[in-house]
Each structure stands twice: as structure tokens, then as C-alpha cells.
PDB file of C-alpha atoms in Angstrom:
ATOM      1  CA  MET C  16     -38.281  65.974 170.540  1.00 83.00           C
ATOM      2  CA  ASN C  17     -38.778  65.791 174.857  1.00 95.00           C
ATOM      3  CA  HIS C  18     -38.642  69.335 175.006  1.00 98.00           C
ATOM      4  CA  ASP C  19     -39.807  72.422 172.770  1.00 98.00           C
ATOM      5  CA  LEU C  20     -37.939  74.711 174.791  1.00 98.00           C
ATOM      6  CA  ILE C  21     -34.205  74.626 175.934  1.00 98.00           C
ATOM      7  CA  ALA C  22     -32.995  77.512 178.093  1.00 98.00           C
ATOM      8  CA  PHE C  23     -29.406  77.853 178.785  1.00 98.00           C
ATOM      9  CA  ASP C  24     -27.435  79.852 181.283  1.00 97.00           C
ATOM     10  CA  TRP C  25     -24.759  81.915 179.782  1.00 96.00           C
ATOM     11  CA  ASP C  26     -21.500  81.922 181.887  1.00 92.00           C
ATOM     12  CA  GLY C  27     -19.833  78.698 182.561  1.00 93.00           C
ATOM     13  CA  THR C  28     -22.504  76.587 180.188  1.00 97.00           C
ATOM     14  CA  LEU C  29     -22.128  78.469 176.750  1.00 97.00           C
ATOM     15  CA  PHE C  30     -19.398  81.201 177.519  1.00 93.00           C
ATOM     16  CA  ASP C  31     -15.904  80.195 178.942  1.00 92.00           C
ATOM     17  CA  SER C  32     -15.898  82.892 181.319  1.00 86.00           C
ATOM     18  CA  THR C  33     -15.705  81.551 185.142  1.00 86.00           C
ATOM     19  CA  ALA C  34     -12.050  82.480 185.667  1.00 86.00           C
ATOM     20  CA  CYS C  35     -12.931  86.072 184.291  1.00 89.00           C
ATOM     21  CA  ILE C  36     -15.731  86.485 186.721  1.00 88.00           C
ATOM     22  CA  VAL C  37     -13.791  85.345 189.438  1.00 90.00           C
ATOM     23  CA  ARG C  38     -10.853  87.347 188.801  1.00 91.00           C
ATOM     24  CA  SER C  39     -13.318  90.545 188.243  1.00 92.00           C
ATOM     25  CA  ILE C  40     -15.149  89.590 191.838  1.00 92.00           C
ATOM     26  CA  GLN C  41     -11.655  89.643 193.560  1.00 94.00           C
ATOM     27  CA  ALA C  42     -10.501  92.551 191.957  1.00 94.00           C
ATOM     28  CA  ALA C  43     -13.370  94.604 192.643  1.00 93.00           C
ATOM     29  CA  ALA C  44     -13.250  93.605 196.622  1.00 92.00           C
ATOM     30  CA  ARG C  45      -9.732  94.791 196.897  1.00 94.00           C
ATOM     31  CA  GLU C  46     -10.577  98.010 195.264  1.00 93.00           C
ATOM     32  CA  MET C  47     -13.533  98.426 197.510  1.00 92.00           C
ATOM     33  CA  GLY C  48     -11.328  97.350 200.255  1.00 92.00           C
ATOM     34  CA  LEU C  49     -12.801  94.380 201.226  1.00 92.00           C
ATOM     35  CA  PRO C  50     -11.433  91.047 201.806  1.00 92.00           C
ATOM     36  CA  GLU C  51     -11.012  89.109 198.859  1.00 92.00           C
ATOM     37  CA  PRO C  52     -13.235  86.071 198.569  1.00 92.00           C
ATOM     38  CA  SER C  53     -11.498  82.706 197.791  1.00 92.00           C
ATOM     39  CA  GLN C  54     -11.884  81.441 194.513  1.00 90.00           C
ATOM     40  CA  ALA C  55     -14.450  79.081 195.752  1.00 89.00           C
ATOM     41  CA  GLN C  56     -16.621  81.542 197.534  1.00 90.00           C
ATOM     42  CA  ALA C  57     -16.541  83.732 194.052  1.00 90.00           C
ATOM     43  CA  GLN C  58     -17.329  80.820 191.757  1.00 88.00           C
ATOM     44  CA  HIS C  59     -20.368  79.943 194.280  1.00 89.00           C
ATOM     45  CA  VAL C  60     -21.963  83.255 193.387  1.00 88.00           C
ATOM     46  CA  ILE C  61     -21.775  83.036 189.713  1.00 87.00           C
ATOM     47  CA  GLY C  62     -25.287  83.055 188.409  1.00 82.00           C
ATOM     48  CA  LEU C  63     -26.639  85.229 191.468  1.00 84.00           C
ATOM     49  CA  GLY C  64     -27.839  88.604 190.662  1.00 82.00           C
ATOM     50  CA  LEU C  65     -25.861  91.518 192.109  1.00 77.00           C
ATOM     51  CA  GLU C  66     -27.300  91.949 195.295  1.00 79.00           C
ATOM     52  CA  GLN C  67     -27.448  88.085 196.221  1.00 83.00           C
ATOM     53  CA  ALA C  68     -24.221  87.587 194.924  1.00 86.00           C
ATOM     54  CA  LEU C  69     -22.750  90.420 197.357  1.00 84.00           C
ATOM     55  CA  LEU C  70     -24.311  89.100 200.459  1.00 84.00           C
ATOM     56  CA  ILE C  71     -22.173  85.923 199.711  1.00 86.00           C
ATOM     57  CA  ALA C  72     -18.859  87.578 198.299  1.00 88.00           C
ATOM     58  CA  ALA C  73     -18.850  90.787 200.347  1.00 88.00           C
ATOM     59  CA  PRO C  74     -20.722  90.254 203.420  1.00 88.00           C
ATOM     60  CA  GLY C  75     -19.607  93.289 205.304  1.00 85.00           C
ATOM     61  CA  LEU C  76     -20.465  95.636 202.542  1.00 89.00           C
ATOM     62  CA  PRO C  77     -23.089  98.124 203.518  1.00 91.00           C
ATOM     63  CA  ARG C  78     -26.189  98.072 201.043  1.00 89.00           C
ATOM     64  CA  GLU C  79     -25.715 101.567 200.341  1.00 92.00           C
ATOM     65  CA  ARG C  80     -22.213 100.799 198.645  1.00 92.00           C
ATOM     66  CA  TYR C  81     -23.553  97.992 196.391  1.00 90.00           C
ATOM     67  CA  ARG C  82     -23.726 100.178 193.338  1.00 90.00           C
ATOM     68  CA  GLU C  83     -20.434 101.075 193.559  1.00 93.00           C
ATOM     69  CA  MET C  84     -19.345  97.528 193.946  1.00 92.00           C
ATOM     70  CA  GLY C  85     -21.207  96.820 191.100  1.00 89.00           C
ATOM     71  CA  HIS C  86     -19.415  99.340 188.954  1.00 91.00           C
ATOM     72  CA  ALA C  87     -16.194  98.147 190.080  1.00 93.00           C
ATOM     73  CA  TYR C  88     -16.969  94.602 188.708  1.00 90.00           C
ATOM     74  CA  ARG C  89     -18.046  95.728 185.502  1.00 88.00           C
ATOM     75  CA  LYS C  90     -14.869  97.981 185.088  1.00 93.00           C
ATOM     76  CA  HIS C  91     -12.935  95.033 185.836  1.00 91.00           C
ATOM     77  CA  TYR C  92     -14.970  92.389 183.903  1.00 86.00           C
ATOM     78  CA  PHE C  93     -15.361  94.568 180.579  1.00 87.00           C
ATOM     79  CA  ALA C  94     -11.661  95.033 180.614  1.00 89.00           C
ATOM     80  CA  THR C  95     -10.764  91.414 179.907  1.00 84.00           C
ATOM     81  CA  VAL C  96     -13.995  89.543 178.897  1.00 79.00           C
ATOM     82  CA  HIS C  97     -13.207  90.311 174.967  1.00 82.00           C
ATOM     83  CA  ASP C  98     -10.471  87.889 175.794  1.00 79.00           C
ATOM     84  CA  VAL C  99     -12.716  85.232 176.454  1.00 82.00           C
ATOM     85  CA  THR C 100     -15.173  83.170 174.241  1.00 89.00           C
ATOM     86  CA  LEU C 101     -17.493  80.286 173.726  1.00 94.00           C
ATOM     87  CA  PHE C 102     -16.702  76.972 174.722  1.00 95.00           C
ATOM     88  CA  ASP C 103     -15.198  74.931 171.587  1.00 94.00           C
ATOM     89  CA  GLY C 104     -18.459  72.893 170.059  1.00 97.00           C
ATOM     90  CA  VAL C 105     -21.058  75.257 171.509  1.00 97.00           C
ATOM     91  CA  VAL C 106     -21.919  77.075 167.840  1.00 97.00           C
ATOM     92  CA  PRO C 107     -22.939  73.603 166.315  1.00 97.00           C
ATOM     93  CA  LEU C 108     -24.920  72.512 169.074  1.00 98.00           C
ATOM     94  CA  LEU C 109     -26.966  75.621 168.886  1.00 98.00           C
ATOM     95  CA  HIS C 110     -27.438  75.283 165.192  1.00 97.00           C
ATOM     96  CA  ALA C 111     -28.258  71.459 165.768  1.00 97.00           C
ATOM     97  CA  LEU C 112     -30.999  72.221 168.209  1.00 98.00           C
ATOM     98  CA  LYS C 113     -32.542  74.705 166.032  1.00 97.00           C
ATOM     99  CA  ASP C 114     -32.386  72.353 163.048  1.00 96.00           C
ATOM    100  CA  ARG C 115     -34.197  70.012 165.148  1.00 96.00           C
ATOM    101  CA  GLY C 116     -36.945  72.624 165.755  1.00 97.00           C
ATOM    102  CA  HIS C 117     -36.156  73.494 169.309  1.00 98.00           C
ATOM    103  CA  ARG C 118     -37.160  77.355 170.727  1.00 98.00           C
ATOM    104  CA  LEU C 119     -33.783  78.419 172.575  1.00 98.00           C
ATOM    105  CA  ALA C 120     -33.488  80.799 175.299  1.00 98.00           C
ATOM    106  CA  VAL C 121     -31.019  82.333 177.738  1.00 98.00           C
ATOM    107  CA  ALA C 122     -31.477  82.516 181.251  1.00 98.00           C
ATOM    108  CA  THR C 123     -28.620  84.332 183.196  1.00 96.00           C
ATOM    109  CA  GLY C 124     -27.735  86.248 186.156  1.00 92.00           C
ATOM    110  CA  LYS C 125     -25.715  88.973 183.938  1.00 90.00           C
ATOM    111  CA  SER C 126     -26.755  92.292 183.398  1.00 88.00           C
ATOM    112  CA  ARG C 127     -28.785  93.090 180.232  1.00 93.00           C
ATOM    113  CA  ARG C 128     -25.747  95.166 179.051  1.00 88.00           C
ATOM    114  CA  GLY C 129     -23.400  92.497 179.355  1.00 89.00           C
ATOM    115  CA  LEU C 130     -25.447  90.063 178.050  1.00 93.00           C
ATOM    116  CA  ASP C 131     -25.893  91.761 174.813  1.00 94.00           C
ATOM    117  CA  GLU C 132     -22.452  92.511 174.433  1.00 90.00           C
ATOM    118  CA  ALA C 133     -21.454  88.932 174.686  1.00 92.00           C
ATOM    119  CA  LEU C 134     -24.045  88.157 172.032  1.00 94.00           C
ATOM    120  CA  ASP C 135     -22.913  90.632 169.620  1.00 92.00           C
ATOM    121  CA  GLN C 136     -19.429  89.512 170.232  1.00 90.00           C
ATOM    122  CA  VAL C 137     -20.045  86.110 169.270  1.00 93.00           C
ATOM    123  CA  GLY C 138     -22.633  86.691 166.668  1.00 93.00           C
ATOM    124  CA  LEU C 139     -25.409  84.591 168.498  1.00 94.00           C
ATOM    125  CA  ARG C 140     -28.055  86.725 168.994  1.00 93.00           C
ATOM    126  CA  ALA C 141     -30.529  85.724 166.104  1.00 94.00           C
ATOM    127  CA  LEU C 142     -30.122  81.958 167.026  1.00 96.00           C
ATOM    128  CA  PHE C 143     -32.126  82.591 170.655  1.00 98.00           C
ATOM    129  CA  ASP C 144     -35.755  83.174 170.491  1.00 98.00           C
ATOM    130  CA  ALA C 145     -35.798  85.353 174.186  1.00 98.00           C
ATOM    131  CA  THR C 146     -33.466  86.038 176.793  1.00 98.00           C
ATOM    132  CA  ARG C 147     -33.627  87.120 180.213  1.00 98.00           C
ATOM    133  CA  THR C 148     -31.371  88.547 182.637  1.00 96.00           C
ATOM    134  CA  ALA C 149     -31.125  89.020 186.735  1.00 91.00           C
ATOM    135  CA  GLU C 150     -31.641  92.861 186.451  1.00 89.00           C
ATOM    136  CA  GLU C 151     -34.936  92.449 184.263  1.00 93.00           C
ATOM    137  CA  THR C 152     -36.757  90.006 186.425  1.00 94.00           C
ATOM    138  CA  ALA C 153     -36.140  87.901 189.839  1.00 93.00           C
ATOM    139  CA  GLY C 154     -32.740  86.788 190.155  1.00 91.00           C
ATOM    140  CA  LYS C 155     -31.940  82.856 190.077  1.00 94.00           C
ATOM    141  CA  PRO C 156     -33.347  80.424 191.784  1.00 95.00           C
ATOM    142  CA  HIS C 157     -36.334  82.702 191.957  1.00 96.00           C
ATOM    143  CA  PRO C 158     -38.605  80.824 189.192  1.00 97.00           C
ATOM    144  CA  GLN C 159     -39.837  84.338 187.557  1.00 98.00           C
ATOM    145  CA  MET C 160     -36.977  84.156 184.984  1.00 97.00           C
ATOM    146  CA  LEU C 161     -38.154  80.729 183.515  1.00 98.00           C
ATOM    147  CA  HIS C 162     -41.890  81.299 183.969  1.00 98.00           C
ATOM    148  CA  GLU C 163     -41.573  84.724 181.919  1.00 98.00           C
ATOM    149  CA  LEU C 164     -39.564  82.861 179.219  1.00 98.00           C
ATOM    150  CA  MET C 165     -42.185  79.983 178.932  1.00 98.00           C
ATOM    151  CA  ASP C 166     -45.066  82.503 178.665  1.00 98.00           C
ATOM    152  CA  GLU C 167     -43.262  84.688 175.908  1.00 98.00           C
ATOM    153  CA  LEU C 168     -42.710  81.621 173.966  1.00 98.00           C
ATOM    154  CA  GLY C 169     -45.935  79.681 174.601  1.00 98.00           C
ATOM    155  CA  VAL C 170     -44.118  76.236 176.136  1.00 98.00           C
ATOM    156  CA  ALA C 171     -45.218  74.682 179.224  1.00 98.00           C
ATOM    157  CA  PRO C 172     -42.894  73.710 182.103  1.00 98.00           C
ATOM    158  CA  GLU C 173     -43.082  69.952 181.028  1.00 98.00           C
ATOM    159  CA  ARG C 174     -41.801  70.741 177.824  1.00 98.00           C
ATOM    160  CA  THR C 175     -38.973  72.938 178.906  1.00 98.00           C
ATOM    161  CA  LEU C 176     -35.265  72.084 180.048  1.00 98.00           C
ATOM    162  CA  MET C 177     -32.838  74.222 181.724  1.00 98.00           C
ATOM    163  CA  VAL C 178     -28.986  73.807 180.905  1.00 98.00           C
ATOM    164  CA  GLY C 179     -26.612  75.445 183.369  1.00 97.00           C
ATOM    165  CA  ASP C 180     -23.180  74.919 185.566  1.00 96.00           C
ATOM    166  CA  THR C 181     -24.414  75.688 188.869  1.00 95.00           C
ATOM    167  CA  THR C 182     -26.803  74.835 191.630  1.00 96.00           C
ATOM    168  CA  HIS C 183     -28.657  77.937 191.177  1.00 94.00           C
ATOM    169  CA  ASP C 184     -29.715  77.025 187.741  1.00 97.00           C
ATOM    170  CA  LEU C 185     -30.568  73.742 188.834  1.00 98.00           C
ATOM    171  CA  GLN C 186     -32.768  75.106 191.815  1.00 98.00           C
ATOM    172  CA  LEU C 187     -34.225  77.591 189.226  1.00 98.00           C
ATOM    173  CA  ALA C 188     -35.592  74.532 187.016  1.00 98.00           C
ATOM    174  CA  LEU C 189     -36.783  72.789 190.393  1.00 98.00           C
ATOM    175  CA  ASN C 190     -38.843  75.912 191.496  1.00 98.00           C
ATOM    176  CA  ALA C 191     -40.112  76.669 188.105  1.00 98.00           C
ATOM    177  CA  GLY C 192     -41.482  72.925 187.584  1.00 98.00           C
ATOM    178  CA  THR C 193     -39.000  72.104 184.812  1.00 98.00           C
ATOM    179  CA  ALA C 194     -36.366  69.444 183.882  1.00 98.00           C
ATOM    180  CA  ALA C 195     -32.752  70.391 184.256  1.00 98.00           C
ATOM    181  CA  LEU C 196     -29.389  69.561 183.000  1.00 98.00           C
ATOM    182  CA  ALA C 197     -26.217  70.068 184.315  1.00 98.00           C
ATOM    183  CA  VAL C 198     -22.599  70.337 182.913  1.00 98.00           C
ATOM    184  CA  SER C 199     -19.596  70.320 185.131  1.00 96.00           C
ATOM    185  CA  PHE C 200     -16.944  72.566 183.103  1.00 93.00           C
ATOM    186  CA  GLY C 201     -18.447  75.812 184.697  1.00 89.00           C
ATOM    187  CA  ALA C 202     -18.636  76.960 188.359  1.00 85.00           C
ATOM    188  CA  HIS C 203     -19.755  74.445 190.677  1.00 92.00           C
ATOM    189  CA  PRO C 204     -18.669  70.964 191.709  1.00 93.00           C
ATOM    190  CA  VAL C 205     -19.981  67.887 190.203  1.00 96.00           C
ATOM    191  CA  ASP C 206     -21.350  66.608 193.878  1.00 96.00           C
ATOM    192  CA  GLU C 207     -23.128  69.984 194.392  1.00 96.00           C
ATOM    193  CA  LEU C 208     -25.089  69.421 191.067  1.00 97.00           C
ATOM    194  CA  GLU C 209     -25.662  65.749 191.760  1.00 97.00           C
ATOM    195  CA  ALA C 210     -27.496  66.390 194.760  1.00 97.00           C
ATOM    196  CA  LEU C 211     -29.898  68.354 192.895  1.00 97.00           C
ATOM    197  CA  ARG C 212     -30.764  65.206 190.723  1.00 97.00           C
ATOM    198  CA  PRO C 213     -30.444  66.606 187.087  1.00 98.00           C
ATOM    199  CA  LEU C 214     -31.322  64.524 184.301  1.00 98.00           C
ATOM    200  CA  ALA C 215     -27.623  64.170 183.941  1.00 98.00           C
ATOM    201  CA  VAL C 216     -24.332  65.775 184.437  1.00 98.00           C
ATOM    202  CA  LEU C 217     -22.387  66.035 181.385  1.00 98.00           C
ATOM    203  CA  HIS C 218     -18.695  67.032 181.192  1.00 97.00           C
ATOM    204  CA  ASP C 219     -17.819  68.342 178.057  1.00 96.00           C
ATOM    205  CA  VAL C 220     -19.742  70.122 175.396  1.00 97.00           C
ATOM    206  CA  PRO C 221     -19.504  67.005 172.690  1.00 97.00           C
ATOM    207  CA  SER C 222     -21.303  65.072 175.586  1.00 98.00           C
ATOM    208  CA  LEU C 223     -23.793  67.813 176.199  1.00 98.00           C
ATOM    209  CA  HIS C 224     -24.173  67.896 172.349  1.00 98.00           C
ATOM    210  CA  ALA C 225     -24.576  63.918 172.004  1.00 97.00           C
ATOM    211  CA  TRP C 226     -27.521  63.882 175.009  1.00 98.00           C
ATOM    212  CA  LEU C 227     -29.327  67.049 173.702  1.00 98.00           C
ATOM    213  CA  THR C 228     -29.856  65.611 170.418  1.00 95.00           C
ATOM    214  CA  THR C 229     -30.603  62.359 171.432  1.00 94.00           C
ATOM    215  CA  HIS C 230     -32.764  62.954 174.535  1.00 94.00           C
ATOM    216  CA  GLY C 231     -33.694  66.813 174.334  1.00 89.00           C
TER     217      GLY C 231
END
């Protein structure tokens, strides 16, 4: 076992929510009277905290309206998120990793409410040893989120692996001094992921399962 702690991003890595997030960002922008961000623009901000995301997705929005935009986004997101679920194969993967003795964590740009509701929806709360959301700590790619998880679980950076679908996840790992693994079935294109030189880029959950239970 090369890594004692495996920290997963949530949206686009374990939870098949990329399209739902994009539509919710676009709907919130329309509701606020702002230009609708393109799919590529909306996908790019997935994984970031609210303020970082709005600087990119809604550059003309005054900061005093960020909270209003956040409420609009959450309204649209929570109206449809219950139609979204885990990628096929995620539950067996997580159980296999627990059986091997890995500590599991979630490091996400979601809100605490959003993550807790998603964990309850899919019944996975008990599988994770620790979780962090962007509103509780510094947002990605600042390393604080991973540092806090490693400190809480008593695992060194060289024994920690970050798994995610965005360049924000990979840069988080680089900044925190941990290894990183990328998946291509989420928000960011393969060439952008490869540019940050993760250990591998996996293209489906069975490949991720095979890699982690062989090399993880």
C-alpha cells in the first residue's frame, strides 16, 4: 500500500453532477441578469469556492451580490440534484479501499450542506474518515484543505493521494506536497489534467478501481 490516505474530490469524481452544476450556474446567472457563462466556463469553476468561482463565471457581478448569486445557484442545484447519483462502480471501489486499510477523505469545493446532503443521499457518510468543504477552510488550490485532513488523520504528505477531475484538484495536491491522480470523466479536459503531471489519468471508474487497488 503506497498511500495511507486517499482524498477524493466529490463532484465529477465520485458524484456524477457536472451537468447539474453547469445548468445551475447558468440558470443563476440568467436569474441575476448576467450573461450566461458557456458550458466550458461553467465547467472550469467546478471545484472552486464560491468567491473564486464567481470571479470567473460572473466577472461583472459586484462582490456585495455574491451571497445573492450563491442563493440563486443553490436553489437551482438543490431542485435537481436528487436526480443525480454516484458514478457506477464507486461504491465497490470505496469498500475495496477500506478493506485494504486505506483512510478515506473528501476534499471538495461544495458547501457543508451540499456535501452532507449528498453523502446522506447515497449513504456513504460512514465510509469517510474525514471531510472538508470550501466554506470551512481555504478553497482549492490552496493547500489548507489537504493539510487539515492530513493533520486530522495523522498521515504525512508522502503517504497521501489526492484524486480529482479538475486542475484545481491537481494543483491542490501539488501545493500540499502530495501525489495526485486524475479522472477524465468530470469537468476538465485531459490535456489540461496531463499538463499538471498526475500519476495517471483514468478514463472510467473500473480503470480507477484497478489502478488504486494495484498502485494505491
